[in-house]
mmCIF file of C-alpha atoms in Angstrom:
data_model
loop_
_atom_site.group_PDB
_atom_site.id
_atom_site.type_symbol
_atom_site.label_atom_id
_atom_site.label_comp_id
_atom_site.label_asym_id
_atom_site.label_seq_id
_atom_site.Cartn_x
_atom_site.Cartn_y
_atom_site.Cartn_z
ATOM 1 C CA TYR A 1 0.000 0.000 0.000
ATOM 2 C CA GLY A 2 2.744 2.450 0.952
ATOM 3 C CA GLN A 3 4.783 1.768 -2.164
ATOM 4 C CA LEU A 4 1.831 2.139 -4.512
ATOM 5 C CA PHE A 5 0.530 5.236 -2.760
ATOM 6 C CA SER A 6 3.922 6.912 -2.883
ATOM 7 C CA VAL A 7 3.633 6.656 -6.672
ATOM 8 C CA VAL A 8 0.195 8.294 -6.474
ATOM 9 C CA LYS A 9 1.582 11.213 -4.473
ATOM 10 C CA LEU A 10 4.575 11.718 -6.774
ATOM 11 C CA ALA A 11 2.394 11.699 -9.898
ATOM 12 C CA SER A 12 -0.081 14.082 -8.256
ATOM 13 C CA PHE A 13 2.697 16.529 -7.378
ATOM 14 C CA TRP A 14 4.093 16.255 -10.916
ATOM 15 C CA TYR A 15 0.786 17.163 -12.575
ATOM 16 C CA GLY A 16 -0.438 19.517 -9.832
ATOM 17 C CA VAL A 17 -3.578 17.492 -9.170
ATOM 18 C CA ILE A 18 -5.199 15.779 -6.193
ATOM 19 C CA MET A 19 -7.656 12.896 -6.226
ATOM 20 C CA ASN A 20 -11.071 13.830 -4.911
ATOM 21 C CA MET A 21 -12.400 12.747 -1.526
ATOM 22 C CA ALA A 22 -14.400 9.774 -2.816
ATOM 23 C CA GLU A 23 -11.282 8.275 -4.391
ATOM 24 C CA TYR A 24 -9.233 8.723 -1.212
ATOM 25 C CA LEU A 25 -12.004 7.070 0.806
ATOM 26 C CA MET A 26 -12.018 4.134 -1.602
ATOM 27 C CA PHE A 27 -8.325 3.610 -0.868
ATOM 28 C CA ASP A 28 -8.118 4.409 2.837
ATOM 29 C CA ILE A 29 -11.452 3.122 4.128
ATOM 30 C CA VAL A 30 -13.098 0.650 1.759
ATOM 31 C CA ALA A 31 -10.154 -1.151 0.165
ATOM 32 C CA VAL A 32 -7.636 -1.080 3.025
ATOM 33 C CA LEU A 33 -10.068 -2.255 5.704
ATOM 34 C CA ALA A 34 -11.939 -4.812 3.617
ATOM 35 C CA LEU A 35 -8.901 -6.341 1.934
ATOM 36 C CA SER A 36 -6.696 -6.303 5.037
ATOM 37 C CA TYR A 37 -9.317 -8.201 7.010
ATOM 38 C CA THR A 38 -10.335 -10.731 4.376
ATOM 39 C CA MET A 39 -6.700 -11.548 3.553
ATOM 40 C CA THR A 40 -6.338 -12.896 7.095
ATOM 41 C CA LEU A 41 -9.127 -15.415 6.451
ATOM 42 C CA SER A 42 -6.980 -17.565 4.146
ATOM 43 C CA ASN A 43 -6.404 -21.023 5.614
ATOM 44 C CA PRO A 44 -3.205 -23.076 5.510
ATOM 45 C CA GLN A 45 -2.797 -26.131 3.330
ATOM 46 C CA PRO A 46 -4.243 -29.243 5.030
ATOM 47 C CA VAL A 47 -0.963 -31.156 4.577
ATOM 48 C CA LEU A 48 2.539 -29.916 5.410
ATOM 49 C CA THR A 49 5.108 -29.965 2.615
ATOM 50 C CA PRO A 50 8.840 -30.703 2.864
ATOM 51 C CA LEU A 51 9.560 -26.998 2.274
ATOM 52 C CA ARG A 52 9.629 -24.450 5.053
ATOM 53 C CA PRO A 53 9.098 -20.672 4.903
ATOM 54 C CA THR A 54 12.186 -18.542 4.641
ATOM 55 C CA SER A 55 13.841 -17.630 7.930
ATOM 56 C CA ARG A 56 15.364 -14.378 6.626
ATOM 57 C CA LEU A 57 13.625 -11.044 6.319
ATOM 58 C CA PHE A 58 15.650 -10.114 3.224
ATOM 59 C CA SER A 59 15.653 -13.511 1.564
ATOM 60 C CA PRO A 60 15.444 -13.605 -2.266
ATOM 61 C CA THR A 61 11.825 -14.774 -2.071
ATOM 62 C CA THR A 62 10.758 -11.960 0.240
ATOM 63 C CA VAL A 63 12.606 -9.233 -1.645
ATOM 64 C CA ALA A 64 11.451 -10.489 -5.061
ATOM 65 C CA SER A 65 7.814 -10.659 -3.947
ATOM 66 C CA VAL A 66 7.950 -6.928 -3.176
ATOM 67 C CA VAL A 67 10.417 -5.416 -5.650
ATOM 68 C CA LEU A 68 9.362 -7.203 -8.842
ATOM 69 C CA PRO A 69 5.585 -6.491 -8.662
ATOM 70 C CA VAL A 70 6.239 -2.857 -7.689
ATOM 71 C CA ALA A 71 8.623 -2.419 -10.635
ATOM 72 C CA LEU A 72 6.112 -3.981 -13.040
ATOM 73 C CA ASN A 73 3.251 -1.863 -11.665
ATOM 74 C CA LEU A 74 5.355 1.276 -11.992
ATOM 75 C CA LEU A 75 6.102 0.431 -15.630
ATOM 76 C CA PHE A 76 2.405 0.046 -16.451
ATOM 77 C CA PHE A 77 1.509 3.181 -14.506
ATOM 78 C CA VAL A 78 3.954 5.284 -16.526
ATOM 79 C CA LEU A 79 2.679 3.638 -19.725
ATOM 80 C CA ALA A 80 -0.922 4.564 -18.843
ATOM 81 C CA LEU A 81 0.067 8.194 -18.284
ATOM 82 C CA ARG A 82 1.983 8.281 -21.575
ATOM 83 C CA ILE A 83 -1.008 6.851 -23.440
ATOM 84 C CA MET A 84 -3.172 9.591 -21.896
ATOM 85 C CA GLU A 85 -0.725 12.321 -22.910
ATOM 86 C CA ALA A 86 -0.562 10.998 -26.492
ATOM 87 C CA GLN A 87 -4.304 11.469 -27.112
ATOM 88 C CA ASP A 88 -5.326 14.173 -29.583
ATOM 89 C CA GLY A 89 -7.835 15.825 -27.230
ATOM 90 C CA TYR A 90 -5.608 15.843 -24.170
ATOM 91 C CA VAL A 91 -4.956 19.243 -22.587
ATOM 92 C CA PRO A 92 -2.604 19.201 -19.579
ATOM 93 C CA TRP A 93 -4.175 20.303 -16.329
ATOM 94 C CA PRO A 94 -3.480 24.065 -15.979
ATOM 95 C CA SER A 95 -2.056 23.870 -12.469
ATOM 96 C CA TYR A 96 -0.766 27.428 -12.860
ATOM 97 C CA CYS A 97 -4.424 28.542 -12.775
ATOM 98 C CA SER A 98 -5.162 26.759 -9.518
ATOM 99 C CA ASN A 99 -4.756 27.509 -5.846
ATOM 100 C CA ALA A 100 -3.040 24.510 -4.266
ATOM 101 C CA ALA A 101 -4.781 25.193 -0.953
ATOM 102 C CA ASN A 102 -8.174 24.612 -2.620
ATOM 103 C CA TRP A 103 -7.663 20.854 -2.978
ATOM 104 C CA TRP A 104 -11.312 20.282 -3.935
ATOM 105 C CA GLU A 105 -10.710 22.143 -7.212
ATOM 106 C CA LEU A 106 -7.810 19.946 -8.356
ATOM 107 C CA SER A 107 -9.563 16.760 -9.485
ATOM 108 C CA ASP A 108 -11.552 17.858 -12.571
ATOM 109 C CA ASN A 109 -9.102 16.446 -15.095
ATOM 110 C CA TRP A 110 -7.898 13.420 -17.028
ATOM 111 C CA GLU A 111 -4.849 12.938 -14.839
ATOM 112 C CA THR A 112 -6.659 12.009 -11.618
ATOM 113 C CA THR A 113 -8.873 9.553 -13.496
ATOM 114 C CA VAL A 114 -5.837 7.703 -14.854
ATOM 115 C CA ILE A 115 -3.984 7.870 -11.535
ATOM 116 C CA PHE A 116 -6.895 6.538 -9.494
ATOM 117 C CA THR A 117 -8.154 3.764 -11.767
ATOM 118 C CA THR A 118 -4.695 2.442 -12.646
ATOM 119 C CA VAL A 119 -3.263 2.389 -9.127
ATOM 120 C CA PHE A 120 -6.491 1.237 -7.460
ATOM 121 C CA LEU A 121 -6.679 -1.819 -9.730
ATOM 122 C CA GLN A 122 -3.004 -2.495 -9.007
ATOM 123 C CA PHE A 123 -3.733 -2.217 -5.296
ATOM 124 C CA ILE A 124 -6.574 -4.741 -5.185
ATOM 125 C CA THR A 125 -4.625 -7.070 -7.482
ATOM 126 C CA SER A 126 -1.711 -6.992 -5.034
ATOM 127 C CA ALA A 127 -4.030 -8.173 -2.270
ATOM 128 C CA ALA A 128 -5.062 -11.169 -4.361
ATOM 129 C CA VAL A 129 -1.498 -11.931 -5.439
ATOM 130 C CA PHE A 130 -0.079 -11.860 -1.917
ATOM 131 C CA THR A 131 -2.852 -14.266 -0.857
ATOM 132 C CA SER A 132 -2.452 -16.553 -3.862
ATOM 133 C CA GLY A 133 -1.576 -19.560 -1.713
ATOM 134 C CA ALA A 134 1.276 -21.458 -3.372
ATOM 135 C CA THR A 135 3.077 -23.861 -1.033
ATOM 136 C CA PHE A 136 1.832 -22.984 2.429
ATOM 137 C CA ARG A 137 -1.692 -21.617 2.056
ATOM 138 C CA GLN A 138 -4.813 -22.663 0.207
ATOM 139 C CA PRO A 139 -5.464 -20.980 -3.166
ATOM 140 C CA VAL A 140 -6.918 -17.499 -3.087
ATOM 141 C CA TRP A 141 -10.244 -18.631 -4.577
ATOM 142 C CA CYS A 142 -10.787 -20.746 -1.438
ATOM 143 C CA ASN A 143 -10.985 -17.472 0.465
ATOM 144 C CA VAL A 144 -14.563 -16.630 -0.467
ATOM 145 C CA ALA A 145 -14.677 -13.337 1.412
ATOM 146 C CA LEU A 146 -11.534 -11.983 -0.236
ATOM 147 C CA SER A 147 -12.696 -13.126 -3.673
ATOM 148 C CA ALA A 148 -16.036 -11.374 -3.146
ATOM 149 C CA VAL A 149 -14.413 -8.115 -2.015
ATOM 150 C CA PHE A 150 -11.934 -8.214 -4.896
ATOM 151 C CA GLY A 151 -14.718 -8.881 -7.415
ATOM 152 C CA ALA A 152 -16.893 -6.074 -6.041
ATOM 153 C CA LEU A 153 -14.075 -3.505 -6.081
ATOM 154 C CA PHE A 154 -12.955 -4.551 -9.555
ATOM 155 C CA PHE A 155 -16.541 -4.331 -10.843
ATOM 156 C CA LEU A 156 -17.018 -0.862 -9.307
ATOM 157 C CA THR A 157 -13.776 0.455 -10.815
ATOM 158 C CA SER A 158 -14.744 -0.975 -14.207
ATOM 159 C CA LEU A 159 -18.114 0.797 -13.987
ATOM 160 C CA LEU A 160 -16.414 4.090 -13.179
ATOM 161 C CA LEU A 161 -14.057 3.788 -16.122
ATOM 162 C CA LEU A 162 -16.306 2.322 -18.809
ATOM 163 C CA THR A 163 -19.788 3.764 -18.280
ATOM 164 C CA PRO A 164 -21.087 7.136 -19.550
ATOM 165 C CA PRO A 165 -21.281 10.136 -17.195
ATOM 166 C CA SER A 166 -23.670 9.522 -14.308
ATOM 167 C CA LEU A 167 -24.124 10.431 -10.660
ATOM 168 C CA LEU A 168 -21.657 7.685 -9.765
ATOM 169 C CA THR A 169 -18.910 8.799 -12.143
ATOM 170 C CA VAL A 170 -19.384 12.488 -11.304
ATOM 171 C CA THR A 171 -19.053 11.646 -7.596
ATOM 172 C CA PHE A 172 -15.605 10.241 -8.378
ATOM 173 C CA HIS A 173 -14.844 13.079 -10.845
ATOM 174 C CA VAL A 174 -14.180 10.617 -13.667
ATOM 175 C CA ALA A 175 -13.132 12.422 -16.842
ATOM 176 C CA SER A 176 -15.827 10.751 -18.936
ATOM 177 C CA PHE A 177 -17.545 14.063 -18.123
ATOM 178 C CA GLN A 178 -16.272 17.101 -20.046
ATOM 179 C CA TYR A 179 -15.036 19.387 -17.284
ATOM 180 C CA ASN A 180 -13.344 21.835 -19.649
ATOM 181 C CA HIS A 181 -16.513 22.745 -21.550
ATOM 182 C CA GLN A 182 -17.822 26.147 -22.537
ATOM 183 C CA ASP A 183 -19.159 28.079 -19.519
ATOM 184 C CA THR A 184 -17.718 25.432 -17.210
ATOM 185 C CA SER A 185 -18.395 25.480 -13.491
ATOM 186 C CA SER A 186 -14.818 24.378 -12.774
ATOM 187 C CA VAL A 187 -12.983 27.370 -11.315
ATOM 188 C CA VAL A 188 -9.599 26.321 -12.695
ATOM 189 C CA TRP A 189 -10.796 25.574 -16.223
ATOM 190 C CA ARG A 190 -12.766 28.844 -16.292
ATOM 191 C CA ARG A 191 -9.634 30.802 -15.429
ATOM 192 C CA TYR A 192 -7.802 28.864 -18.119
ATOM 193 C CA GLN A 193 -10.435 29.692 -20.760
ATOM 194 C CA GLU A 194 -10.621 33.370 -19.782
ATOM 195 C CA GLY A 195 -6.845 33.789 -19.804
ATOM 196 C CA GLU A 196 -6.629 35.037 -16.219
ATOM 197 C CA CYS A 197 -3.443 33.089 -15.550
ATOM 198 C CA SER A 198 -1.703 33.310 -18.930
ATOM 199 C CA GLY A 199 1.105 35.759 -19.529
ATOM 200 C CA ASN A 200 -0.529 37.372 -22.582
ATOM 201 C CA GLY A 201 -4.143 37.302 -21.406
ATOM 202 C CA VAL A 202 -5.177 34.863 -24.151
ATOM 203 C CA GLY A 203 -7.432 32.096 -22.913
ATOM 204 C CA GLY A 204 -7.431 28.439 -23.844
ATOM 205 C CA ASP A 205 -10.064 26.500 -25.758
ATOM 206 C CA PRO A 206 -12.429 23.900 -24.277
ATOM 207 C CA SER A 207 -11.219 20.316 -24.496
ATOM 208 C CA PRO A 208 -13.145 17.042 -24.790
ATOM 209 C CA SER A 209 -13.761 14.401 -22.178
ATOM 210 C CA MET A 210 -11.875 11.113 -22.202
ATOM 211 C CA SER A 211 -13.223 9.015 -25.040
ATOM 212 C CA LEU A 212 -14.621 5.534 -24.513
ATOM 213 C CA PRO A 213 -11.868 3.926 -26.660
ATOM 214 C CA LEU A 214 -9.231 5.565 -24.457
ATOM 215 C CA ARG A 215 -10.927 4.483 -21.240
ATOM 216 C CA THR A 216 -11.405 0.972 -22.606
ATOM 217 C CA GLY A 217 -7.747 0.848 -23.604
ATOM 218 C CA LEU A 218 -6.682 1.861 -20.098
ATOM 219 C CA TRP A 219 -8.959 -0.815 -18.642
ATOM 220 C CA VAL A 220 -7.450 -3.490 -20.895
ATOM 221 C CA LEU A 221 -3.966 -2.263 -19.972
ATOM 222 C CA SER A 222 -4.843 -2.757 -16.295
ATOM 223 C CA LEU A 223 -6.036 -6.297 -17.043
ATOM 224 C CA VAL A 224 -2.735 -7.101 -18.746
ATOM 225 C CA ASN A 225 -0.909 -5.549 -15.785
ATOM 226 C CA ALA A 226 -2.845 -7.738 -13.338
ATOM 227 C CA ALA A 227 -2.282 -10.897 -15.393
ATOM 228 C CA LEU A 228 1.475 -10.300 -15.608
ATOM 229 C CA VAL A 229 1.776 -9.598 -11.883
ATOM 230 C CA CYS A 230 -0.041 -12.860 -11.117
ATOM 231 C CA LEU A 231 2.170 -14.731 -13.584
ATOM 232 C CA LEU A 232 5.281 -13.149 -12.085
ATOM 233 C CA GLN A 233 4.278 -14.252 -8.607
ATOM 234 C CA ARG A 234 3.385 -17.815 -9.596
ATOM 235 C CA VAL A 235 6.303 -18.520 -11.945
ATOM 236 C CA VAL A 236 9.194 -16.389 -10.665
ATOM 237 C CA VAL A 237 8.609 -15.655 -6.981
ATOM 238 C CA GLU A 238 6.897 -18.888 -5.935
ATOM 239 C CA GLY A 239 7.275 -21.192 -8.946
ATOM 240 C CA ALA A 240 9.886 -22.793 -11.170
ATOM 241 C CA VAL A 241 12.352 -19.906 -11.038
ATOM 242 C CA ALA A 242 12.237 -19.818 -7.239
ATOM 243 C CA ASP A 243 12.750 -23.604 -7.101
ATOM 244 C CA TRP A 244 15.822 -23.313 -9.344
ATOM 245 C CA ILE A 245 17.307 -20.529 -7.191
ATOM 246 C CA ARG A 246 16.604 -22.550 -4.064
ATOM 247 C CA ARG A 247 18.481 -25.554 -5.471
ATOM 248 C CA ARG A 248 21.302 -23.474 -6.938
ATOM 249 C CA PHE A 249 21.835 -21.317 -3.870
ATOM 250 C CA PRO A 250 20.609 -23.269 -0.839
ATOM 251 C CA SER A 251 20.276 -21.309 2.371
ATOM 252 C CA GLU A 252 22.562 -22.139 5.248
ATOM 253 C CA ARG A 253 20.536 -23.246 8.205
ATOM 254 C CA PRO A 254 21.970 -22.847 11.709
ATOM 255 C CA THR A 255 22.860 -26.029 13.553
ATOM 256 C CA PHE A 256 22.566 -26.550 17.249
ATOM 257 C CA GLU A 257 24.320 -29.119 19.391
ATOM 258 C CA LEU A 258 22.137 -30.966 21.853
#
């Protein structure tokens, strides 16, 4: 959670935006509490295996299970932002027209939509991946409560990203709504259009909302991200690659004289 959210904060500072309150509550209240609790409901395997968990905090398995998924998630997060910036209708958020103290005015843009949906899907996927089971615990689908919470949160995020503007999407300030329209109620975009914050007094033009093909593409990108993280965990961290490393570089276990 801390590693993913640090990426959110850095990206928000870079673009001069802040996610709206509903999106923060989804992270800090709904997802953290529900996922943290249901992850603890996973049961151990009914039969012990010859393997034992690592006895070192910084063992290759432990470090790889954290570093590799974070690196892959970061790669997809940057890719999602680059895809957003490459769109024809994209206009960068005019942070120079905003007052940073008025945080409630800083979420009417494409950037917060991409930041929230991409990282939130990465976050709930991480909960499923870290509870995947493997050698010592039962598979994640045996944890009915966690599977239900994951499915509900994934379905809600998909609705926010893929459906037309509605009360739900406007509550989360999803950019399927055209915030930079003519006579907009957004204080920042109005200043931008009227040229109040430009050096020459010339205002900017309205810009479109995020198109459905773009939002669908970002959703598919998140699915690919989730699939690769799961594959990485099963094959590299806990699978054949980990078995090869374990055989090639066996850990030295302490011996005690009785």
